[in-house]
């Protein structure tokens, strides 16, 4: 009893640390690319029961509803905006922009309230897994899962964002976990629970397709190798279908056809592909090693060592012909997911690998329990993980390990949500406030946050967002007569990920930034750099900024 109390107190302290760290993180970052959209979609759905600004190529609504739920108590104005042309024309990003930045409440209050909802979900999952694993294995194994979960950079990063990635990862894991216990016990209760979690994943994220494929592969294995009775497999699959239908009907208010239409639309888009930047190369159809390499460089080295140690120990257990079904299911679940992801034509971020992490944590806990005499390295590696996590604060989203040179070097190899998802705009604004002599900048931003809100006087060059040009017109910085030529460029744009011309900002790449905002926005000064100024003028000419060309030529070129 005394031991249990000790571990519960320790759990409370770790949860408190996680809560403080995530809450500190959200006050440092601007809204990432899709956050405002997800939050406002969820809020409008709760208030109007309408999918007017939810398109079929969007992810399902549950995570958006979870994020938006606290807004029902804050009550930001919605009625004032539903007569706007953005609502009537279903321009969802533009509508989310005016709802967030032109509402009756501070945008950060609205956004961070939604983020805290996701943080709470993450905490509840971590606490639940401690008690589940403590009961099944022991308190030490339960605490190991808690430490791995709450100090992992990827979990920390996505617990802070109003997106479907963290919630989807939780339901994915719980589906695999209950699947495992159904095939061990043939319990109807486990079957029903698995169906519920599969249904919840279906209304959260369309990675449910990968989950169902994993189920089919694993069921085939149990039927062919383990001689599982076909009636049990059939019952399991029927409950998954039933769970999807029932949960879908409840969440979509009987309009379940929208859910399946969205699924087929997203699958179609995935097959069409999307531009990916990987180690200096570009592709619309993906790279086979994109996700495996991302996993190796975005996962903390001590966690990698624990994972590979667990694979070795599990293999040893298999070779000894001991019971290994549980380990096999989780290992298979991890590798099936990575393999399927590697053949996807849409490869835009490590966040798509998030579902494998709880499975990795659990596999490590199993081997920690089964091979107690090898426990010392676990303590060492977990301590190392905690140190890494502390040093990464608060820029968890852009974390990369030492195999690639850390976050400061990662921009050379990856872009988009791996390192730059629009989160650095607030940090850029804070830096400009500390440097009041900078009267205006040229800004190439990847994201949908509003620079004006952060006090940034800017002229846009090559914004990449889903907003209308008139929503980000910027300022007449020539009018203020700036004395320094400053360019701030998001990493995704620096590498021309979504530009047709892949050489747009090549003239900046050999320069050292004078400031880097949240690892994602590089700030350069060209004031006394004649060669780079001339190349910048060439870029301005392509955009049509002729007044700026004249100003720079007269004041800075000799």
Coordinates of C-alpha atoms in Angstrom, one line a residue:
X1 CA 0.0 0.0 0.0
X2 CA 2.8 2.4 0.9
X3 CA 4.5 1.7 -2.4
X4 CA 1.3 2.4 -4.3
X5 CA 0.9 5.8 -2.5
X6 CA 4.5 6.6 -3.4
X7 CA 4.0 6.0 -7.1
X8 CA 0.7 7.9 -7.1
X9 CA 2.5 10.9 -5.6
X10 CA 5.2 10.6 -8.2
X11 CA 2.6 10.3 -10.9
X12 CA 1.0 13.5 -9.7
X13 CA 4.3 15.4 -9.7
X14 CA 5.1 14.2 -13.3
X15 CA 1.6 15.2 -14.5
X16 CA 2.1 18.6 -12.8
X17 CA 5.4 19.1 -14.6
X18 CA 3.8 18.1 -17.9
X19 CA 0.9 20.5 -17.3
X20 CA 3.3 23.4 -16.5
X21 CA 5.6 22.7 -19.4
X22 CA 2.8 22.4 -22.0
X23 CA 1.1 25.5 -20.7
X24 CA 4.4 27.4 -20.9
X25 CA 4.9 26.1 -24.4
X26 CA 1.5 27.3 -25.7
X27 CA 2.2 30.9 -24.6
X28 CA 5.4 30.9 -26.7
X29 CA 4.0 29.6 -30.0
X30 CA 1.7 31.2 -32.6
X31 CA -1.1 29.1 -34.1
X32 CA 0.2 26.4 -36.4
X33 CA -1.0 26.1 -39.9
X34 CA -4.3 24.3 -39.3
X35 CA -5.0 25.0 -35.7
X36 CA -7.3 28.0 -36.1
X37 CA -9.2 26.1 -38.8
X38 CA -9.7 23.0 -36.6
X39 CA -10.8 25.0 -33.6
X40 CA -13.3 27.1 -35.4
X41 CA -14.6 24.1 -37.4
X42 CA -15.2 22.3 -34.1
X43 CA -16.9 25.4 -32.5
X44 CA -19.1 26.1 -35.4
X45 CA -20.2 22.4 -35.5
X46 CA -21.0 22.5 -31.8
X47 CA -23.0 25.7 -32.1
X48 CA -24.8 25.2 -35.4
X49 CA -24.6 21.5 -36.0
X50 CA -23.5 22.5 -39.5
X51 CA -20.6 21.2 -41.6
X52 CA -20.6 24.4 -43.7
X53 CA -16.9 25.1 -43.3
X54 CA -15.9 21.4 -43.0
X55 CA -15.0 20.0 -46.4
X56 CA -14.9 16.4 -47.4
X57 CA -11.1 16.6 -47.8
X58 CA -10.8 17.6 -44.1
X59 CA -10.1 15.1 -41.3
X60 CA -13.1 14.0 -39.2
X61 CA -14.6 16.2 -36.5
X62 CA -14.1 14.5 -33.0
X63 CA -10.7 16.1 -32.2
X64 CA -12.0 19.4 -33.4
X65 CA -15.0 19.1 -31.1
X66 CA -12.8 18.2 -28.2
X67 CA -10.6 21.2 -28.8
X68 CA -13.6 23.5 -29.2
X69 CA -15.6 22.3 -26.2
X70 CA -14.2 24.8 -23.7
X71 CA -15.2 27.6 -26.1
X72 CA -18.9 26.9 -25.3
X73 CA -18.2 28.5 -21.9
X74 CA -16.1 31.4 -23.2
X75 CA -18.8 32.0 -25.9
X76 CA -16.8 33.8 -28.6
X77 CA -19.2 35.5 -31.1
X78 CA -20.2 33.3 -34.0
X79 CA -23.5 34.9 -35.1
X80 CA -21.8 38.1 -36.2
X81 CA -19.7 36.1 -38.7
X82 CA -22.1 33.5 -40.2
X83 CA -23.5 36.2 -42.6
X84 CA -20.0 36.9 -43.9
X85 CA -19.2 35.9 -47.5
X86 CA -16.4 33.6 -46.1
X87 CA -19.1 31.5 -44.3
X88 CA -21.6 31.6 -47.2
X89 CA -18.9 30.7 -49.8
X90 CA -17.4 28.0 -47.5
X91 CA -14.0 29.6 -47.5
X92 CA -13.0 27.8 -44.3
X93 CA -9.5 29.1 -43.7
X94 CA -10.6 32.7 -44.2
X95 CA -13.6 32.3 -42.0
X96 CA -11.4 30.8 -39.3
X97 CA -9.1 33.7 -39.6
X98 CA -11.7 36.4 -39.0
X99 CA -13.3 34.3 -36.2
X100 CA -10.0 34.1 -34.4
X101 CA -8.5 37.5 -35.0
X102 CA -11.6 39.8 -35.2
X103 CA -13.7 38.3 -32.3
X104 CA -14.8 39.7 -29.0
X105 CA -12.1 37.8 -27.2
X106 CA -8.4 37.9 -27.4
X107 CA -7.2 35.4 -30.1
X108 CA -4.6 33.8 -27.7
X109 CA -7.3 33.3 -25.1
X110 CA -9.4 31.5 -27.6
X111 CA -6.6 29.4 -29.1
X112 CA -4.9 28.4 -25.8
X113 CA -8.2 27.4 -24.3
X114 CA -8.7 24.9 -27.1
X115 CA -5.1 23.7 -26.7
X116 CA -5.6 23.1 -23.0
X117 CA -8.4 20.8 -23.9
X118 CA -6.0 18.6 -25.8
X119 CA -3.5 18.8 -23.0
X120 CA -6.1 17.5 -20.6
X121 CA -6.9 14.6 -22.9
X122 CA -3.2 13.7 -23.1
X123 CA -2.9 13.8 -19.3
X124 CA -5.9 11.6 -18.8
X125 CA -4.5 9.0 -21.2
X126 CA -1.2 9.0 -19.5
X127 CA -2.8 8.6 -16.0
X128 CA -5.1 5.8 -17.3
X129 CA -2.1 3.9 -18.8
X130 CA -0.3 4.1 -15.5
X131 CA -3.1 2.3 -13.6
X132 CA -3.7 -0.2 -16.5
X133 CA 0.0 -1.2 -16.7
X134 CA 0.5 -1.1 -12.9
X135 CA -2.4 -3.6 -12.5
X136 CA -1.3 -5.8 -15.4
X137 CA 2.5 -5.7 -14.8
X138 CA 3.7 -3.7 -11.8
X139 CA 4.1 -0.1 -10.5
X140 CA 7.6 0.3 -11.9
X141 CA 6.4 -0.7 -15.4
X142 CA 3.5 1.7 -15.1
X143 CA 5.8 4.5 -14.1
X144 CA 8.1 3.7 -17.0
X145 CA 5.3 4.3 -19.4
X146 CA 4.4 7.6 -17.7
X147 CA 8.0 8.8 -18.0
X148 CA 8.4 7.8 -21.6
X149 CA 5.1 9.3 -22.5
X150 CA 5.2 12.6 -20.7
X151 CA 8.8 13.4 -21.5
X152 CA 8.7 12.5 -25.2
X153 CA 9.2 15.5 -27.4
X154 CA 6.6 14.4 -30.0
X155 CA 4.0 13.8 -27.4
X156 CA 4.7 17.1 -25.7
X157 CA 4.6 18.9 -29.0
X158 CA 1.3 17.6 -30.2
X159 CA -0.4 17.7 -26.8
X160 CA -0.1 21.5 -27.2
X161 CA -1.9 21.7 -30.5
X162 CA -5.5 21.7 -31.6
X163 CA -5.1 19.0 -34.2
X164 CA -6.2 15.4 -34.6
X165 CA -2.8 13.9 -34.3
X166 CA -2.5 13.3 -30.6
X167 CA -6.1 12.2 -30.1
X168 CA -5.8 9.9 -33.1
X169 CA -2.7 8.3 -31.7
X170 CA -4.4 7.6 -28.4
X171 CA -7.4 5.9 -30.0
X172 CA -5.1 4.0 -32.4
X173 CA -3.1 2.6 -29.5
X174 CA -6.2 1.7 -27.5
X175 CA -7.6 -0.2 -30.5
X176 CA -4.4 -2.2 -30.8
X177 CA -4.3 -2.8 -27.1
X178 CA -7.9 -4.1 -26.8
X179 CA -7.4 -6.1 -30.0
X180 CA -4.5 -7.9 -28.3
X181 CA -6.5 -8.8 -25.3
X182 CA -9.5 -10.0 -27.3
X183 CA -7.3 -12.6 -29.0
X184 CA -5.8 -13.6 -25.7
X185 CA -9.1 -13.9 -23.8
X186 CA -11.9 -14.1 -26.5
X187 CA -13.7 -11.7 -24.2
X188 CA -16.8 -10.0 -25.6
X189 CA -16.0 -7.0 -23.4
X190 CA -12.6 -6.6 -25.1
X191 CA -14.2 -7.0 -28.5
X192 CA -16.8 -4.3 -27.7
X193 CA -14.1 -1.9 -26.3
X194 CA -12.0 -2.4 -29.4
X195 CA -15.0 -1.7 -31.6
X196 CA -15.6 1.6 -29.6
X197 CA -12.0 2.7 -29.9
X198 CA -11.9 1.9 -33.6
X199 CA -15.1 3.9 -34.1
X200 CA -13.6 6.8 -32.1
X201 CA -10.5 6.7 -34.3
X202 CA -12.8 6.7 -37.4
X203 CA -14.4 10.0 -36.3
X204 CA -11.0 11.4 -35.3
X205 CA -8.5 10.6 -38.2
X206 CA -8.6 8.5 -41.3
X207 CA -5.6 6.6 -40.2
X208 CA -8.3 4.1 -39.3
X209 CA -7.6 2.6 -42.7
X210 CA -4.1 1.6 -41.6
X211 CA -5.6 0.2 -38.4
X212 CA -8.1 -1.9 -40.2
X213 CA -5.4 -3.2 -42.6
X214 CA -3.3 -4.1 -39.5
X215 CA -6.3 -6.0 -38.1
X216 CA -6.7 -8.0 -41.3
X217 CA -3.0 -8.9 -41.4
X218 CA -2.9 -9.9 -37.7
X219 CA -6.2 -11.8 -38.0
X220 CA -4.8 -13.7 -40.9
X221 CA -1.7 -14.6 -38.9
X222 CA -3.8 -15.8 -35.9
X223 CA -6.1 -17.8 -38.2
X224 CA -3.3 -19.4 -40.3
X225 CA -0.4 -19.8 -37.8
X226 CA -2.2 -20.0 -34.5
X227 CA -5.3 -21.8 -35.8
X228 CA -7.7 -19.3 -34.3
X229 CA -11.3 -20.2 -34.9
X230 CA -12.8 -18.3 -37.8
X231 CA -15.9 -17.5 -35.8
X232 CA -13.8 -15.4 -33.4
X233 CA -12.2 -13.5 -36.2
X234 CA -15.5 -12.9 -37.9
X235 CA -17.0 -11.7 -34.6
X236 CA -14.1 -9.3 -34.1
X237 CA -14.4 -7.8 -37.5
X238 CA -18.1 -7.4 -37.3
X239 CA -17.7 -5.5 -34.0
X240 CA -15.2 -3.2 -35.6
X241 CA -17.7 -2.4 -38.4
X242 CA -20.5 -2.0 -35.8
X243 CA -18.3 0.3 -33.7
X244 CA -17.5 2.5 -36.7
X245 CA -21.2 2.8 -37.7
X246 CA -22.6 3.5 -34.2
X247 CA -19.9 6.0 -33.2
X248 CA -20.2 7.6 -36.7
X249 CA -23.9 8.0 -36.4
X250 CA -23.6 9.5 -32.9
X251 CA -20.9 12.0 -33.7
X252 CA -22.2 13.0 -37.2
X253 CA -25.8 13.2 -36.0
X254 CA -27.0 10.5 -38.4
X255 CA -25.3 12.2 -41.3
X256 CA -22.8 9.3 -41.5
X257 CA -22.6 9.5 -45.3
X258 CA -20.4 12.7 -44.8
X259 CA -17.9 10.7 -42.8
X260 CA -17.5 8.0 -45.5
X261 CA -17.5 10.5 -48.3
X262 CA -14.7 12.3 -46.5
X263 CA -12.8 9.1 -46.1
X264 CA -12.9 8.3 -49.8
X265 CA -12.0 11.9 -50.7
X266 CA -9.0 11.9 -48.4
X267 CA -7.8 8.5 -49.8
X268 CA -8.1 10.0 -53.3
X269 CA -6.0 13.0 -52.3
X270 CA -3.4 10.9 -50.6
X271 CA -2.9 9.0 -53.9
X272 CA -2.6 12.2 -55.8
X273 CA 0.4 13.1 -53.7
X274 CA 1.9 16.4 -52.3
X275 CA 5.2 18.1 -52.6
X276 CA 7.8 16.7 -50.1
X277 CA 11.3 18.0 -49.3
X278 CA 13.7 15.3 -48.2
X279 CA 17.5 15.7 -48.0
X280 CA 17.6 18.4 -50.7
X281 CA 15.3 16.5 -53.1
X282 CA 11.7 17.2 -54.0
X283 CA 8.9 14.8 -55.0
X284 CA 5.1 14.8 -55.4
X285 CA 5.0 11.1 -54.8
X286 CA 7.0 10.6 -51.7
X287 CA 10.2 8.8 -50.7
X288 CA 10.4 5.2 -49.5
X289 CA 12.8 6.1 -46.7
X290 CA 11.2 9.4 -45.7
X291 CA 9.3 8.1 -42.6
X292 CA 12.0 5.5 -41.5
X293 CA 14.6 8.3 -41.6
X294 CA 12.3 10.7 -39.9
X295 CA 11.7 8.2 -37.1
X296 CA 15.4 7.8 -36.6
X297 CA 16.2 11.5 -36.4
X298 CA 13.0 12.8 -34.7
X299 CA 13.1 10.2 -31.9
X300 CA 15.3 10.8 -28.9
X301 CA 18.4 8.6 -29.0
X302 CA 17.8 7.0 -25.6
X303 CA 14.3 6.1 -26.7
X304 CA 15.7 4.6 -29.9
X305 CA 18.1 2.5 -27.8
X306 CA 15.3 1.3 -25.5
X307 CA 13.2 0.4 -28.5
X308 CA 15.9 -1.5 -30.3
X309 CA 16.8 -3.3 -27.0
X310 CA 13.1 -4.3 -26.7
X311 CA 13.2 -5.7 -30.2
X312 CA 16.2 -7.8 -29.4
X313 CA 14.7 -9.1 -26.2
X314 CA 11.4 -9.8 -27.8
X315 CA 13.3 -11.8 -30.6
X316 CA 15.1 -13.7 -27.9
X317 CA 11.7 -14.6 -26.3
X318 CA 10.4 -15.7 -29.6
X319 CA 13.4 -17.9 -30.3
X320 CA 12.9 -19.5 -26.9
X321 CA 9.4 -20.5 -28.0
X322 CA 7.8 -18.7 -25.1
X323 CA 4.4 -16.9 -25.3
X324 CA 5.1 -13.9 -27.4
X325 CA 1.7 -13.0 -28.9
X326 CA 1.5 -9.7 -27.1
X327 CA 4.9 -8.5 -28.1
X328 CA 4.3 -9.8 -31.7
X329 CA 1.1 -7.8 -32.0
X330 CA 2.7 -4.5 -31.0
X331 CA 5.9 -5.1 -33.0
X332 CA 3.7 -6.0 -36.0
X333 CA 1.5 -2.9 -35.4
X334 CA 4.5 -0.6 -35.4
X335 CA 6.1 -2.0 -38.5
X336 CA 2.9 -2.3 -40.5
X337 CA 2.2 1.3 -39.8
X338 CA 5.7 2.5 -40.8
X339 CA 5.6 0.4 -44.0
X340 CA 2.2 1.6 -45.1
X341 CA 3.2 5.2 -44.4
X342 CA 6.4 4.7 -46.5
X343 CA 4.3 3.9 -49.5
X344 CA 2.0 6.9 -49.1
X345 CA 2.3 9.6 -51.7
X346 CA 1.5 12.3 -49.1
X347 CA 4.6 12.7 -46.8
X348 CA 4.4 16.0 -45.0
X349 CA 5.4 15.3 -41.5
X350 CA 6.6 13.2 -38.6
X351 CA 3.3 13.8 -36.9
X352 CA 1.8 11.1 -39.1
X353 CA 4.0 8.6 -37.2
X354 CA 2.6 9.6 -33.8
X355 CA 0.4 6.5 -33.4
X356 CA 3.5 4.2 -33.2
X357 CA 4.9 6.0 -30.1
X358 CA 2.5 4.7 -27.5
X359 CA 3.0 1.2 -28.9
X360 CA 6.7 1.6 -28.6
X361 CA 6.4 2.8 -25.0
X362 CA 4.2 -0.2 -24.1
X363 CA 6.6 -2.7 -25.8
X364 CA 9.4 -1.2 -23.8
X365 CA 7.4 -1.6 -20.6
X366 CA 6.7 -5.3 -21.4
X367 CA 10.3 -6.1 -21.9
X368 CA 11.3 -4.1 -18.8
X369 CA 8.9 -6.3 -16.8
X370 CA 9.9 -9.6 -18.5
X371 CA 13.6 -9.1 -18.2
X372 CA 14.0 -7.5 -14.8
X373 CA 17.7 -8.4 -14.5
X374 CA 18.5 -6.1 -17.4
X375 CA 16.7 -3.1 -15.7
X376 CA 19.7 -0.8 -15.1
X377 CA 20.0 0.5 -18.7
X378 CA 16.3 1.4 -18.6
X379 CA 16.9 3.8 -15.6
X380 CA 19.9 5.3 -17.4
X381 CA 18.2 5.8 -20.7
X382 CA 15.0 7.3 -19.1
X383 CA 17.2 9.8 -17.1
X384 CA 18.9 10.7 -20.4
X385 CA 15.4 11.2 -22.0
X386 CA 14.3 13.5 -19.2
X387 CA 17.4 15.7 -19.7
X388 CA 16.9 15.9 -23.5
X389 CA 13.2 16.8 -22.9
X390 CA 14.2 19.6 -20.5
X391 CA 16.8 21.0 -22.9
X392 CA 14.2 21.0 -25.8
X393 CA 11.7 23.2 -24.0
X394 CA 9.7 24.9 -25.4
X395 CA 10.4 24.0 -29.0
X396 CA 9.3 20.4 -29.0
X397 CA 7.7 20.5 -32.4
X398 CA 11.0 21.2 -34.1
X399 CA 13.0 18.7 -32.1
X400 CA 15.6 16.6 -33.9
X401 CA 18.2 14.4 -32.3
X402 CA 22.0 14.5 -32.6
X403 CA 22.1 12.0 -35.5
X404 CA 21.2 14.9 -37.8
X405 CA 22.9 17.6 -35.9
X406 CA 19.9 18.6 -33.8
X407 CA 17.2 21.1 -34.5
X408 CA 19.6 23.8 -35.6
X409 CA 20.7 21.7 -38.6
X410 CA 17.4 20.0 -39.5
X411 CA 16.2 22.7 -41.9
X412 CA 18.7 21.3 -44.5
X413 CA 16.9 18.0 -44.7
X414 CA 13.2 18.5 -43.7
X415 CA 10.5 21.1 -43.8
X416 CA 6.8 21.6 -43.1
X417 CA 5.4 20.3 -39.8
X418 CA 8.7 18.5 -39.0
X419 CA 10.3 21.8 -38.1
X420 CA 8.2 24.7 -39.4
X421 CA 4.4 24.7 -39.1
X422 CA 4.0 28.4 -38.6
X423 CA 4.7 28.3 -34.8
X424 CA 7.5 30.9 -34.8
X425 CA 5.6 34.1 -35.6
X426 CA 5.1 35.1 -32.0
X427 CA 8.8 34.6 -31.2
X428 CA 9.6 36.7 -34.3
X429 CA 7.3 39.5 -33.0
X430 CA 9.0 39.4 -29.5
X431 CA 12.4 39.7 -31.1
X432 CA 11.3 42.7 -33.2
X433 CA 10.0 44.4 -30.0
X434 CA 13.4 44.0 -28.5
X435 CA 14.9 45.7 -31.6
X436 CA 12.8 48.8 -32.1
X437 CA 15.3 50.2 -34.6
X438 CA 14.0 47.7 -37.1
X439 CA 11.1 49.6 -38.6
X440 CA 9.9 47.0 -41.0
X441 CA 10.8 43.6 -42.5
X442 CA 10.2 41.6 -45.6
X443 CA 8.4 38.4 -44.5
X444 CA 8.0 35.1 -46.3
X445 CA 5.7 33.1 -43.9
X446 CA 4.5 29.6 -44.1
X447 CA 1.3 29.5 -42.0
X448 CA -2.0 31.2 -41.3
X449 CA -1.3 33.2 -38.1
X450 CA -1.7 37.0 -38.4
X451 CA 1.6 38.9 -38.2
X452 CA -0.3 42.1 -37.3
X453 CA -1.4 40.6 -34.0
X454 CA 2.2 40.2 -32.9
X455 CA 3.0 43.8 -33.9
X456 CA 5.1 42.8 -36.9
X457 CA 5.4 45.5 -39.6
X458 CA 6.0 43.6 -42.7
X459 CA 5.8 43.4 -46.5
X460 CA 4.8 39.9 -47.7
X461 CA 7.0 38.0 -50.1
X462 CA 5.8 34.6 -51.1
X463 CA 3.4 33.7 -48.3
X464 CA 2.2 30.1 -48.3
X465 CA -1.2 29.8 -46.7
X466 CA -4.8 29.0 -47.6
X467 CA -5.8 32.6 -47.1
X468 CA -6.7 35.3 -49.6
X469 CA -4.0 37.8 -50.6
X470 CA -6.0 40.7 -49.3
X471 CA -6.0 39.1 -45.8
X472 CA -2.2 39.5 -45.5
X473 CA -1.4 42.8 -47.4
X474 CA 1.1 43.9 -44.8
X475 CA 2.4 47.5 -44.4
X476 CA 4.1 50.2 -46.4
X477 CA 7.4 49.8 -44.7
X478 CA 9.1 52.3 -47.2
X479 CA 6.9 55.0 -45.7
X480 CA 8.7 54.6 -42.3
X481 CA 12.0 54.8 -44.0
X482 CA 13.7 51.6 -42.8
X483 CA 17.5 51.8 -42.3
X484 CA 18.2 48.0 -42.4
X485 CA 17.1 45.5 -45.0
X486 CA 15.8 42.6 -43.0
X487 CA 14.2 39.4 -44.4
X488 CA 12.5 36.8 -42.3
X489 CA 11.8 33.5 -44.1
X490 CA 10.0 30.4 -42.9
X491 CA 12.2 27.3 -43.3
X492 CA 9.5 25.6 -45.5
X493 CA 9.7 28.6 -47.9
X494 CA 13.5 28.9 -47.6
X495 CA 13.7 25.4 -49.1
X496 CA 11.0 26.4 -51.7
X497 CA 9.0 23.3 -50.7
X498 CA 5.7 24.6 -52.3
X499 CA 7.2 27.0 -54.8
X500 CA 7.4 26.0 -58.5
X501 CA 10.8 27.7 -58.6
X502 CA 13.0 25.8 -56.2
X503 CA 15.8 28.4 -56.2
X504 CA 13.8 31.4 -54.9
X505 CA 15.8 31.9 -51.7
X506 CA 19.1 30.1 -52.6
X507 CA 20.9 33.4 -52.2
X508 CA 20.2 33.3 -48.5
X509 CA 21.2 29.8 -47.7
X510 CA 25.0 30.6 -47.4
X511 CA 24.3 33.4 -45.0
X512 CA 24.1 33.1 -41.2
X513 CA 20.8 34.3 -39.8
X514 CA 21.0 37.1 -37.2
X515 CA 18.1 35.4 -35.4
X516 CA 16.1 32.2 -35.6
X517 CA 12.5 32.2 -34.2
X518 CA 11.4 28.9 -32.8
X519 CA 13.7 27.0 -35.1
X520 CA 11.3 27.8 -37.9
X521 CA 11.8 31.4 -39.1
X522 CA 15.2 32.5 -40.2
X523 CA 16.0 36.3 -40.0
X524 CA 18.7 37.7 -42.4
X525 CA 20.2 41.1 -42.7
X526 CA 21.2 42.2 -46.2
X527 CA 22.0 45.9 -45.4
X528 CA 25.7 45.7 -46.3
X529 CA 25.7 42.7 -48.5
X530 CA 25.8 44.0 -52.1
X531 CA 25.6 40.7 -53.9
X532 CA 22.7 39.4 -51.9
X533 CA 20.9 42.7 -52.2
X534 CA 21.1 42.5 -56.0
X535 CA 19.6 39.0 -56.0
X536 CA 16.9 40.2 -53.6
X537 CA 16.0 43.0 -56.0
X538 CA 15.7 40.4 -58.7
X539 CA 13.1 38.6 -56.5
X540 CA 11.3 41.8 -55.8
X541 CA 11.1 42.5 -59.5
X542 CA 9.4 39.2 -60.1
X543 CA 6.8 40.1 -57.4
X544 CA 6.3 43.6 -58.8
X545 CA 7.6 45.6 -55.8
X546 CA 9.1 48.4 -57.9
X547 CA 9.0 51.1 -55.2
X548 CA 10.9 48.8 -52.9
X549 CA 13.5 48.2 -55.7
X550 CA 14.0 52.0 -56.1
X551 CA 14.3 52.5 -52.4
X552 CA 16.8 49.8 -51.8
X553 CA 18.8 50.7 -54.9
X554 CA 19.2 54.4 -53.9
X555 CA 19.8 53.8 -50.2
X556 CA 21.8 50.6 -49.9
X557 CA 23.5 49.8 -53.3
X558 CA 26.7 51.6 -54.0

